Amino acid sequence: MLSESRTNVPEAKGELQTQEVQKFPIWEVFTKKKESAVHLHAGSLSAPDSELAQCFAREHYGQDQPCVNMWVTRRDFLTADSGENESYELFVQWGAGLRYEHVGEVEACNGVEARDKCKELFCADKKHFTIWSCPNSGITKIDGSTNMIWRETTDQAYRLASGYSKVVRKKWEALRESKAVDDYQSEDLKDTY
Amino acid sequence: MSASANVEVKVGDCSNEDPQKLAAFEEHVANGGLIEPNDWMPEAYRSLMLRMAEHHANSEIVGALPEGEWIVKAPSLLRKLALTAKVQDEVGHGQMLYEVAQDLGKSRNAMLRDLITGVTKYHNCFNYPCPTWADICMIAWLIDGAAILNQGTLAHGSFGPYIRTMRRINMEEAFHFKHGEDMVLTLMSGTDSQKQMAQEAFDRWWEPSIAFFGPNDRPDELERPAMRWRMKTATNDDLRQKFVNRFAPAAMATGLVINVCTKDDQGNVTSATPDPLLKLDEETGHWGFTQPNWEEFFRVIRGNGPCNKDRLALRRFSYEQGEWVRKAILDGTTTPCKN
């Protein structure tokens, strides 16, 4: 019944024979869900180089949910004080627990100046938690033309809860009273459907 | 010092911490404040949070193994697409959670290796067999349903990166769950043999589902660190009751019978009798139910379940087979890092 290569896997105990790999650098990923939205921090990943970081970023953050544009950068760039004279993308975490949000871009000569300018221009009197700045030369920007992020032209409803809700509701109603289905579905997480 | 999930720290022991910082931390958390990785936190909080995220990550990775086996045998193209997407999601959840855990001080690679050598654990329910397609349906409905209930409360926890990951994960679990419901309803509206197949799978998965929430609460549950520091926001028994209240009447409405079962060492059901305690208490609104067999639960956790060895053997096999890939990458045969 099982696929050949996965049956009769030899049992082994004790220490692994393979070498432990060195620690990979950490990369941060920002995704934009639709054209009218801003880039939000999606999460991090470990990858040895920029090319693989892009592959992983598409797999983990670009395909599972709608996504039209994605930025990938090394984590250490975001907090670095030094830098060249160029444009910096700015991200603000408005409070603990919230996602970093892309607020804009400034010209600066290093990370410190970029973050100072961010406070002045984008935070003004608003309370904020932390700021990340990233030189534009350090960000890989990926858009729909690569055909690897969420494809809006293909129907991917089968991988969203909302893709099932109507047909499931119909099936429940064939078996139960409407009120019983309502009670049962009241536990469904509102923000995820 | 970096905390390690395999070192037995005395959970909740803060005797070495600066009392002033500790008091400020506890007040912040008690008032609903959130913690980010660079904030000050007691070492015990760091290590407990790390263990929680690591265990969660391990469970996502191992949970994908029994489901992965069924991709090639899915009954239709749509089901195959959905199951493939589900397996991809689960592994992705594992990756994201390893990143959260890594930021608390243990390398991702050490976590992957500790899982394989049995140093760390994963969720107990994946140590049971999955012999039919109906088991895939029940896992998606019951286990993912239980996971949503549990993770819905974890998303109100105190550690910022973990709760952000939890919200993202729940969005995907919602699809797994709806897909599971659709599959169970399809079977239960089908032929007699489909219904029988569903009932047999339900008998195998009902008990692991109610055991999913973990052992019964201790008398001092609310005082224990995980609750006090808001890593968990609901107790195991509360969640279990909530699960039964929701799923017992739903299962019965589809025609499924909730049985108390005995199982052999292979996880096959040897006897099934309707749960004698299954009754709605009109006053409390709670459904009565028979507790899972805790003796068996702890026996399986200690590594003696029907599938513990298979799951780890497959994980180890895959890891060792992948060594040449890691080597090729590190030998610089791909593009080096920018800068």
PDB file of C-alpha atoms in Angstrom, chain B residues 79-322:
ATOM      1  CA  ARG B  79      -8.762  15.582  -2.539  1.00  0.00           C
ATOM      2  CA  LYS B  80      -5.213  14.973  -3.691  1.00  0.00           C
ATOM      3  CA  LEU B  81      -4.611  18.696  -4.243  1.00  0.00           C
ATOM      4  CA  ALA B  82      -6.071  19.525  -0.840  1.00  0.00           C
ATOM      5  CA  LEU B  83      -4.126  16.828   0.997  1.00  0.00           C
ATOM      6  CA  THR B  84      -0.893  17.856  -0.726  1.00  0.00           C
ATOM      7  CA  ALA B  85      -1.561  21.455   0.309  1.00  0.00           C
ATOM      8  CA  LYS B  86      -2.308  20.329   3.866  1.00  0.00           C
ATOM      9  CA  VAL B  87       0.931  18.364   4.156  1.00  0.00           C
ATOM     10  CA  GLN B  88       2.866  21.310   2.738  1.00  0.00           C
ATOM     11  CA  ASP B  89       1.158  23.610   5.265  1.00  0.00           C
ATOM     12  CA  GLU B  90       2.017  21.349   8.209  1.00  0.00           C
ATOM     13  CA  VAL B  91       5.689  21.186   7.295  1.00  0.00           C
ATOM     14  CA  GLY B  92       5.650  24.963   6.787  1.00  0.00           C
ATOM     15  CA  HIS B  93       4.149  25.385  10.270  1.00  0.00           C
ATOM     16  CA  GLY B  94       6.999  23.283  11.620  1.00  0.00           C
ATOM     17  CA  GLN B  95       9.548  25.487   9.856  1.00  0.00           C
ATOM     18  CA  MET B  96       7.983  28.697  11.173  1.00  0.00           C
ATOM     19  CA  LEU B  97       7.837  27.341  14.724  1.00  0.00           C
ATOM     20  CA  TYR B  98      11.468  26.181  14.602  1.00  0.00           C
ATOM     21  CA  GLU B  99      12.358  29.780  13.708  1.00  0.00           C
ATOM     22  CA  VAL B 100      10.423  31.060  16.737  1.00  0.00           C
ATOM     23  CA  ALA B 101      12.152  28.499  18.969  1.00  0.00           C
ATOM     24  CA  GLN B 102      15.550  29.252  17.429  1.00  0.00           C
ATOM     25  CA  ASP B 103      15.284  32.896  18.486  1.00  0.00           C
ATOM     26  CA  LEU B 104      14.930  31.661  22.069  1.00  0.00           C
ATOM     27  CA  GLY B 105      18.357  30.061  21.988  1.00  0.00           C
ATOM     28  CA  LYS B 106      18.523  26.580  20.464  1.00  0.00           C
ATOM     29  CA  SER B 107      19.681  26.045  16.894  1.00  0.00           C
ATOM     30  CA  ARG B 108      17.200  24.728  14.365  1.00  0.00           C
ATOM     31  CA  ASN B 109      19.573  21.969  13.439  1.00  0.00           C
ATOM     32  CA  ALA B 110      19.939  20.819  17.054  1.00  0.00           C
ATOM     33  CA  MET B 111      16.141  20.646  17.279  1.00  0.00           C
ATOM     34  CA  LEU B 112      15.866  18.559  14.109  1.00  0.00           C
ATOM     35  CA  ARG B 113      18.492  16.162  15.438  1.00  0.00           C
ATOM     36  CA  ASP B 114      17.028  15.926  18.942  1.00  0.00           C
ATOM     37  CA  LEU B 115      13.684  14.959  17.443  1.00  0.00           C
ATOM     38  CA  ILE B 116      15.252  12.103  15.493  1.00  0.00           C
ATOM     39  CA  THR B 117      17.351  10.743  18.340  1.00  0.00           C
ATOM     40  CA  GLY B 118      14.340  10.807  20.666  1.00  0.00           C
ATOM     41  CA  VAL B 119      15.691  13.473  23.006  1.00  0.00           C
ATOM     42  CA  THR B 120      12.598  15.625  22.466  1.00  0.00           C
ATOM     43  CA  LYS B 121       8.987  14.589  21.948  1.00  0.00           C
ATOM     44  CA  TYR B 122       6.193  15.329  19.527  1.00  0.00           C
ATOM     45  CA  HIS B 123       2.467  15.100  19.919  1.00  0.00           C
ATOM     46  CA  ASN B 124       1.307  11.723  21.120  1.00  0.00           C
ATOM     47  CA  CYS B 125      -1.610  11.369  18.712  1.00  0.00           C
ATOM     48  CA  PHE B 126       0.756  10.762  15.775  1.00  0.00           C
ATOM     49  CA  ASN B 127       1.886   7.475  17.279  1.00  0.00           C
ATOM     50  CA  TYR B 128      -1.310   5.777  16.127  1.00  0.00           C
ATOM     51  CA  PRO B 129      -1.833   4.026  12.799  1.00  0.00           C
ATOM     52  CA  CYS B 130      -3.676   5.464   9.863  1.00  0.00           C
ATOM     53  CA  PRO B 131      -4.808   2.395   7.860  1.00  0.00           C
ATOM     54  CA  THR B 132      -7.665   3.812   5.731  1.00  0.00           C
ATOM     55  CA  TRP B 133      -8.650   6.961   3.865  1.00  0.00           C
ATOM     56  CA  ALA B 134     -11.292   7.543   6.548  1.00  0.00           C
ATOM     57  CA  ASP B 135      -8.472   7.977   9.089  1.00  0.00           C
ATOM     58  CA  ILE B 136      -7.225  10.928   7.012  1.00  0.00           C
ATOM     59  CA  CYS B 137     -10.759  12.359   7.145  1.00  0.00           C
ATOM     60  CA  MET B 138     -10.981  11.906  10.929  1.00  0.00           C
ATOM     61  CA  ILE B 139      -7.515  13.408  11.529  1.00  0.00           C
ATOM     62  CA  ALA B 140      -8.463  16.495   9.517  1.00  0.00           C
ATOM     63  CA  TRP B 141     -11.807  16.879  11.285  1.00  0.00           C
ATOM     64  CA  LEU B 142     -11.051  15.835  14.871  1.00  0.00           C
ATOM     65  CA  ILE B 143      -7.322  16.444  15.349  1.00  0.00           C
ATOM     66  CA  ASP B 144      -7.226  19.672  13.348  1.00  0.00           C
ATOM     67  CA  GLY B 145     -10.472  20.685  15.085  1.00  0.00           C
ATOM     68  CA  ALA B 146      -8.843  20.063  18.461  1.00  0.00           C
ATOM     69  CA  ALA B 147      -5.734  21.925  17.326  1.00  0.00           C
ATOM     70  CA  ILE B 148      -7.790  24.983  16.334  1.00  0.00           C
ATOM     71  CA  LEU B 149      -9.512  25.041  19.739  1.00  0.00           C
ATOM     72  CA  ASN B 150      -6.174  24.774  21.491  1.00  0.00           C
ATOM     73  CA  GLN B 151      -4.265  27.186  19.246  1.00  0.00           C
ATOM     74  CA  GLY B 152      -7.129  29.667  19.343  1.00  0.00           C
ATOM     75  CA  THR B 153      -6.361  30.084  23.043  1.00  0.00           C
ATOM     76  CA  LEU B 154      -2.585  30.013  22.503  1.00  0.00           C
ATOM     77  CA  ALA B 155      -2.987  32.957  20.106  1.00  0.00           C
ATOM     78  CA  HIS B 156      -3.894  35.057  23.167  1.00  0.00           C
ATOM     79  CA  GLY B 157      -0.647  34.155  24.892  1.00  0.00           C
ATOM     80  CA  SER B 158       2.150  36.479  25.956  1.00  0.00           C
ATOM     81  CA  PHE B 159       5.034  35.798  23.545  1.00  0.00           C
ATOM     82  CA  GLY B 160       4.737  38.028  20.467  1.00  0.00           C
ATOM     83  CA  PRO B 161       6.452  35.883  17.800  1.00  0.00           C
ATOM     84  CA  TYR B 162       4.583  32.757  18.919  1.00  0.00           C
ATOM     85  CA  ILE B 163       1.142  34.354  18.859  1.00  0.00           C
ATOM     86  CA  ARG B 164       1.774  35.899  15.447  1.00  0.00           C
ATOM     87  CA  THR B 165       2.739  32.463  14.155  1.00  0.00           C
ATOM     88  CA  MET B 166      -0.312  30.942  15.849  1.00  0.00           C
ATOM     89  CA  ARG B 167      -2.677  33.320  14.045  1.00  0.00           C
ATOM     90  CA  ARG B 168      -1.115  32.548  10.720  1.00  0.00           C
ATOM     91  CA  ILE B 169      -1.228  28.782  11.456  1.00  0.00           C
ATOM     92  CA  ASN B 170      -4.861  28.896  12.551  1.00  0.00           C
ATOM     93  CA  MET B 171      -5.828  30.441   9.265  1.00  0.00           C
ATOM     94  CA  GLU B 172      -4.460  27.378   7.512  1.00  0.00           C
ATOM     95  CA  GLU B 173      -5.774  24.891  10.071  1.00  0.00           C
ATOM     96  CA  ALA B 174      -9.209  26.336   9.351  1.00  0.00           C
ATOM     97  CA  PHE B 175      -8.894  25.085   5.784  1.00  0.00           C
ATOM     98  CA  HIS B 176      -7.718  21.650   6.960  1.00  0.00           C
ATOM     99  CA  PHE B 177     -10.637  21.474   9.335  1.00  0.00           C
ATOM    100  CA  LYS B 178     -13.258  22.530   6.772  1.00  0.00           C
ATOM    101  CA  HIS B 179     -11.799  20.065   4.316  1.00  0.00           C
ATOM    102  CA  GLY B 180     -11.974  17.366   7.019  1.00  0.00           C
ATOM    103  CA  GLU B 181     -15.614  18.183   7.743  1.00  0.00           C
ATOM    104  CA  ASP B 182     -16.393  17.962   4.048  1.00  0.00           C
ATOM    105  CA  MET B 183     -14.732  14.537   3.811  1.00  0.00           C
ATOM    106  CA  VAL B 184     -16.452  13.147   6.916  1.00  0.00           C
ATOM    107  CA  LEU B 185     -19.841  14.427   5.758  1.00  0.00           C
ATOM    108  CA  THR B 186     -19.253  12.898   2.330  1.00  0.00           C
ATOM    109  CA  LEU B 187     -18.505   9.501   3.840  1.00  0.00           C
ATOM    110  CA  MET B 188     -21.434   9.679   6.246  1.00  0.00           C
ATOM    111  CA  SER B 189     -23.832  10.555   3.401  1.00  0.00           C
ATOM    112  CA  GLY B 190     -22.501   7.630   1.381  1.00  0.00           C
ATOM    113  CA  THR B 191     -22.945   3.885   1.160  1.00  0.00           C
ATOM    114  CA  ASP B 192     -23.131   1.488   4.115  1.00  0.00           C
ATOM    115  CA  SER B 193     -19.545   0.398   3.631  1.00  0.00           C
ATOM    116  CA  GLN B 194     -18.367   4.032   3.545  1.00  0.00           C
ATOM    117  CA  LYS B 195     -20.252   4.668   6.779  1.00  0.00           C
ATOM    118  CA  GLN B 196     -18.706   1.594   8.333  1.00  0.00           C
ATOM    119  CA  MET B 197     -15.228   2.677   7.272  1.00  0.00           C
ATOM    120  CA  ALA B 198     -15.876   6.112   8.836  1.00  0.00           C
ATOM    121  CA  GLN B 199     -17.158   4.556  12.080  1.00  0.00           C
ATOM    122  CA  GLU B 200     -14.101   2.319  12.372  1.00  0.00           C
ATOM    123  CA  ALA B 201     -11.770   5.272  11.844  1.00  0.00           C
ATOM    124  CA  PHE B 202     -13.800   7.343  14.319  1.00  0.00           C
ATOM    125  CA  ASP B 203     -13.346   4.583  16.917  1.00  0.00           C
ATOM    126  CA  ARG B 204      -9.590   4.797  16.389  1.00  0.00           C
ATOM    127  CA  TRP B 205      -9.426   8.625  16.588  1.00  0.00           C
ATOM    128  CA  TRP B 206     -11.984   9.733  19.188  1.00  0.00           C
ATOM    129  CA  GLU B 207      -9.779   8.783  22.132  1.00  0.00           C
ATOM    130  CA  PRO B 208      -6.549  10.348  20.794  1.00  0.00           C
ATOM    131  CA  SER B 209      -8.610  13.476  20.053  1.00  0.00           C
ATOM    132  CA  ILE B 210      -9.823  13.939  23.599  1.00  0.00           C
ATOM    133  CA  ALA B 211      -6.383  13.000  24.928  1.00  0.00           C
ATOM    134  CA  PHE B 212      -4.963  15.651  22.536  1.00  0.00           C
ATOM    135  CA  PHE B 213      -5.377  18.358  25.183  1.00  0.00           C
ATOM    136  CA  GLY B 214      -3.000  16.574  27.560  1.00  0.00           C
ATOM    137  CA  PRO B 215      -3.305  15.112  31.058  1.00  0.00           C
ATOM    138  CA  ASN B 216      -5.947  16.194  33.569  1.00  0.00           C
ATOM    139  CA  ASP B 217      -5.405  19.508  35.336  1.00  0.00           C
ATOM    140  CA  ARG B 218      -3.508  19.526  38.588  1.00  0.00           C
ATOM    141  CA  PRO B 219      -5.118  21.226  41.582  1.00  0.00           C
ATOM    142  CA  ASP B 220      -2.644  24.098  41.303  1.00  0.00           C
ATOM    143  CA  GLU B 221      -3.021  24.400  37.511  1.00  0.00           C
ATOM    144  CA  LEU B 222      -3.667  28.149  37.477  1.00  0.00           C
ATOM    145  CA  GLU B 223      -0.584  28.829  39.581  1.00  0.00           C
ATOM    146  CA  ARG B 224       1.778  26.918  37.310  1.00  0.00           C
ATOM    147  CA  PRO B 225       4.161  28.988  35.154  1.00  0.00           C
ATOM    148  CA  ALA B 226       2.533  28.269  31.776  1.00  0.00           C
ATOM    149  CA  MET B 227      -0.771  29.697  33.018  1.00  0.00           C
ATOM    150  CA  ARG B 228       0.678  32.383  35.255  1.00  0.00           C
ATOM    151  CA  TRP B 229       2.818  33.771  32.437  1.00  0.00           C
ATOM    152  CA  ARG B 230      -0.012  33.430  29.922  1.00  0.00           C
ATOM    153  CA  MET B 231       1.724  30.974  27.607  1.00  0.00           C
ATOM    154  CA  LYS B 232      -1.468  28.977  27.894  1.00  0.00           C
ATOM    155  CA  THR B 233      -4.753  30.769  28.438  1.00  0.00           C
ATOM    156  CA  ALA B 234      -7.034  27.766  29.023  1.00  0.00           C
ATOM    157  CA  THR B 235      -6.513  24.569  31.006  1.00  0.00           C
ATOM    158  CA  ASN B 236      -6.401  21.101  29.440  1.00  0.00           C
ATOM    159  CA  ASP B 237      -9.659  19.974  31.041  1.00  0.00           C
ATOM    160  CA  ASP B 238     -11.540  23.118  30.030  1.00  0.00           C
ATOM    161  CA  LEU B 239     -10.460  22.686  26.423  1.00  0.00           C
ATOM    162  CA  ARG B 240     -11.333  18.990  26.466  1.00  0.00           C
ATOM    163  CA  GLN B 241     -14.828  19.729  27.738  1.00  0.00           C
ATOM    164  CA  LYS B 242     -15.270  22.412  25.107  1.00  0.00           C
ATOM    165  CA  PHE B 243     -14.178  19.964  22.432  1.00  0.00           C
ATOM    166  CA  VAL B 244     -16.623  17.255  23.550  1.00  0.00           C
ATOM    167  CA  ASN B 245     -19.471  19.789  23.811  1.00  0.00           C
ATOM    168  CA  ARG B 246     -18.888  20.729  20.220  1.00  0.00           C
ATOM    169  CA  PHE B 247     -17.933  17.465  18.565  1.00  0.00           C
ATOM    170  CA  ALA B 248     -20.047  14.860  20.381  1.00  0.00           C
ATOM    171  CA  PRO B 249     -23.430  16.195  19.199  1.00  0.00           C
ATOM    172  CA  ALA B 250     -22.007  16.890  15.730  1.00  0.00           C
ATOM    173  CA  ALA B 251     -20.630  13.363  15.384  1.00  0.00           C
ATOM    174  CA  MET B 252     -23.936  11.863  16.507  1.00  0.00           C
ATOM    175  CA  ALA B 253     -25.849  14.027  14.044  1.00  0.00           C
ATOM    176  CA  THR B 254     -23.843  12.529  11.184  1.00  0.00           C
ATOM    177  CA  GLY B 255     -24.745   9.031  12.446  1.00  0.00           C
ATOM    178  CA  LEU B 256     -21.437   8.236  14.121  1.00  0.00           C
ATOM    179  CA  VAL B 257     -21.534   6.369  17.440  1.00  0.00           C
ATOM    180  CA  ILE B 258     -19.211   7.479  20.246  1.00  0.00           C
ATOM    181  CA  ASN B 259     -17.703   4.294  21.631  1.00  0.00           C
ATOM    182  CA  VAL B 260     -15.344   3.422  24.425  1.00  0.00           C
ATOM    183  CA  CYS B 261     -12.802   1.135  22.797  1.00  0.00           C
ATOM    184  CA  THR B 262     -10.064  -1.234  23.794  1.00  0.00           C
ATOM    185  CA  LYS B 263      -7.069  -1.521  21.487  1.00  0.00           C
ATOM    186  CA  ASP B 264      -4.282  -4.003  20.955  1.00  0.00           C
ATOM    187  CA  ASP B 265      -0.581  -3.111  20.784  1.00  0.00           C
ATOM    188  CA  GLN B 266      -0.887  -2.310  17.081  1.00  0.00           C
ATOM    189  CA  GLY B 267      -3.605   0.255  17.744  1.00  0.00           C
ATOM    190  CA  ASN B 268      -6.378  -1.934  16.277  1.00  0.00           C
ATOM    191  CA  VAL B 269      -9.737  -1.670  18.008  1.00  0.00           C
ATOM    192  CA  THR B 270     -10.581  -4.954  19.739  1.00  0.00           C
ATOM    193  CA  SER B 271     -13.877  -3.971  21.328  1.00  0.00           C
ATOM    194  CA  ALA B 272     -16.221  -1.003  21.070  1.00  0.00           C
ATOM    195  CA  THR B 273     -19.173  -0.241  23.326  1.00  0.00           C
ATOM    196  CA  PRO B 274     -21.212   2.985  23.366  1.00  0.00           C
ATOM    197  CA  ASP B 275     -19.888   5.465  25.934  1.00  0.00           C
ATOM    198  CA  PRO B 276     -22.124   5.018  29.019  1.00  0.00           C
ATOM    199  CA  LEU B 277     -21.323   8.504  30.344  1.00  0.00           C
ATOM    200  CA  LEU B 278     -22.287  10.314  27.140  1.00  0.00           C
ATOM    201  CA  LYS B 279     -25.157  12.537  28.224  1.00  0.00           C
ATOM    202  CA  LEU B 280     -25.963  16.236  28.110  1.00  0.00           C
ATOM    203  CA  ASP B 281     -26.172  17.860  31.530  1.00  0.00           C
ATOM    204  CA  GLU B 282     -29.008  20.350  30.933  1.00  0.00           C
ATOM    205  CA  GLU B 283     -27.929  22.521  33.839  1.00  0.00           C
ATOM    206  CA  THR B 284     -24.297  23.073  32.907  1.00  0.00           C
ATOM    207  CA  GLY B 285     -24.686  22.533  29.162  1.00  0.00           C
ATOM    208  CA  HIS B 286     -21.730  20.127  29.315  1.00  0.00           C
ATOM    209  CA  TRP B 287     -21.623  16.679  27.768  1.00  0.00           C
ATOM    210  CA  GLY B 288     -20.473  13.804  29.964  1.00  0.00           C
ATOM    211  CA  PHE B 289     -17.811  11.507  28.492  1.00  0.00           C
ATOM    212  CA  THR B 290     -15.436   8.723  29.454  1.00  0.00           C
ATOM    213  CA  GLN B 291     -11.885   9.959  30.060  1.00  0.00           C
ATOM    214  CA  PRO B 292      -9.190   8.587  27.756  1.00  0.00           C
ATOM    215  CA  ASN B 293      -7.167   5.667  29.022  1.00  0.00           C
ATOM    216  CA  TRP B 294      -4.394   7.671  30.702  1.00  0.00           C
ATOM    217  CA  GLU B 295      -2.324   4.622  31.481  1.00  0.00           C
ATOM    218  CA  GLU B 296      -2.103   3.876  27.761  1.00  0.00           C
ATOM    219  CA  PHE B 297      -1.482   7.567  27.005  1.00  0.00           C
ATOM    220  CA  PHE B 298       1.611   7.649  29.217  1.00  0.00           C
ATOM    221  CA  ARG B 299       2.811   4.301  27.914  1.00  0.00           C
ATOM    222  CA  VAL B 300       2.660   5.627  24.332  1.00  0.00           C
ATOM    223  CA  ILE B 301       4.360   8.910  25.294  1.00  0.00           C
ATOM    224  CA  ARG B 302       7.247   6.916  26.709  1.00  0.00           C
ATOM    225  CA  GLY B 303       7.833   5.502  23.238  1.00  0.00           C
ATOM    226  CA  ASN B 304       5.793   2.290  23.328  1.00  0.00           C
ATOM    227  CA  GLY B 305       2.948   3.198  21.003  1.00  0.00           C
ATOM    228  CA  PRO B 306       2.000   1.366  17.813  1.00  0.00           C
ATOM    229  CA  CYS B 307       3.879   3.739  15.479  1.00  0.00           C
ATOM    230  CA  ASN B 308       6.560   5.553  17.530  1.00  0.00           C
ATOM    231  CA  LYS B 309       9.393   3.583  15.954  1.00  0.00           C
ATOM    232  CA  ASP B 310       8.101   3.881  12.373  1.00  0.00           C
ATOM    233  CA  ARG B 311       7.646   7.624  12.584  1.00  0.00           C
ATOM    234  CA  LEU B 312      11.127   8.263  13.947  1.00  0.00           C
ATOM    235  CA  ALA B 313      12.729   5.767  11.575  1.00  0.00           C
ATOM    236  CA  LEU B 314      11.209   7.530   8.571  1.00  0.00           C
ATOM    237  CA  ARG B 315      12.227  10.961   9.875  1.00  0.00           C
ATOM    238  CA  ARG B 316      15.752   9.738  10.482  1.00  0.00           C
ATOM    239  CA  PHE B 317      15.911   8.081   7.064  1.00  0.00           C
ATOM    240  CA  SER B 318      14.849  11.305   5.344  1.00  0.00           C
ATOM    241  CA  TYR B 319      17.319  13.383   7.355  1.00  0.00           C
ATOM    242  CA  GLU B 320      20.227  11.071   6.612  1.00  0.00           C
ATOM    243  CA  GLN B 321      19.282  10.767   2.936  1.00  0.00           C
ATOM    244  CA  GLY B 322      19.311  14.563   2.719  1.00  0.00           C
TER     245      GLY B 322
END
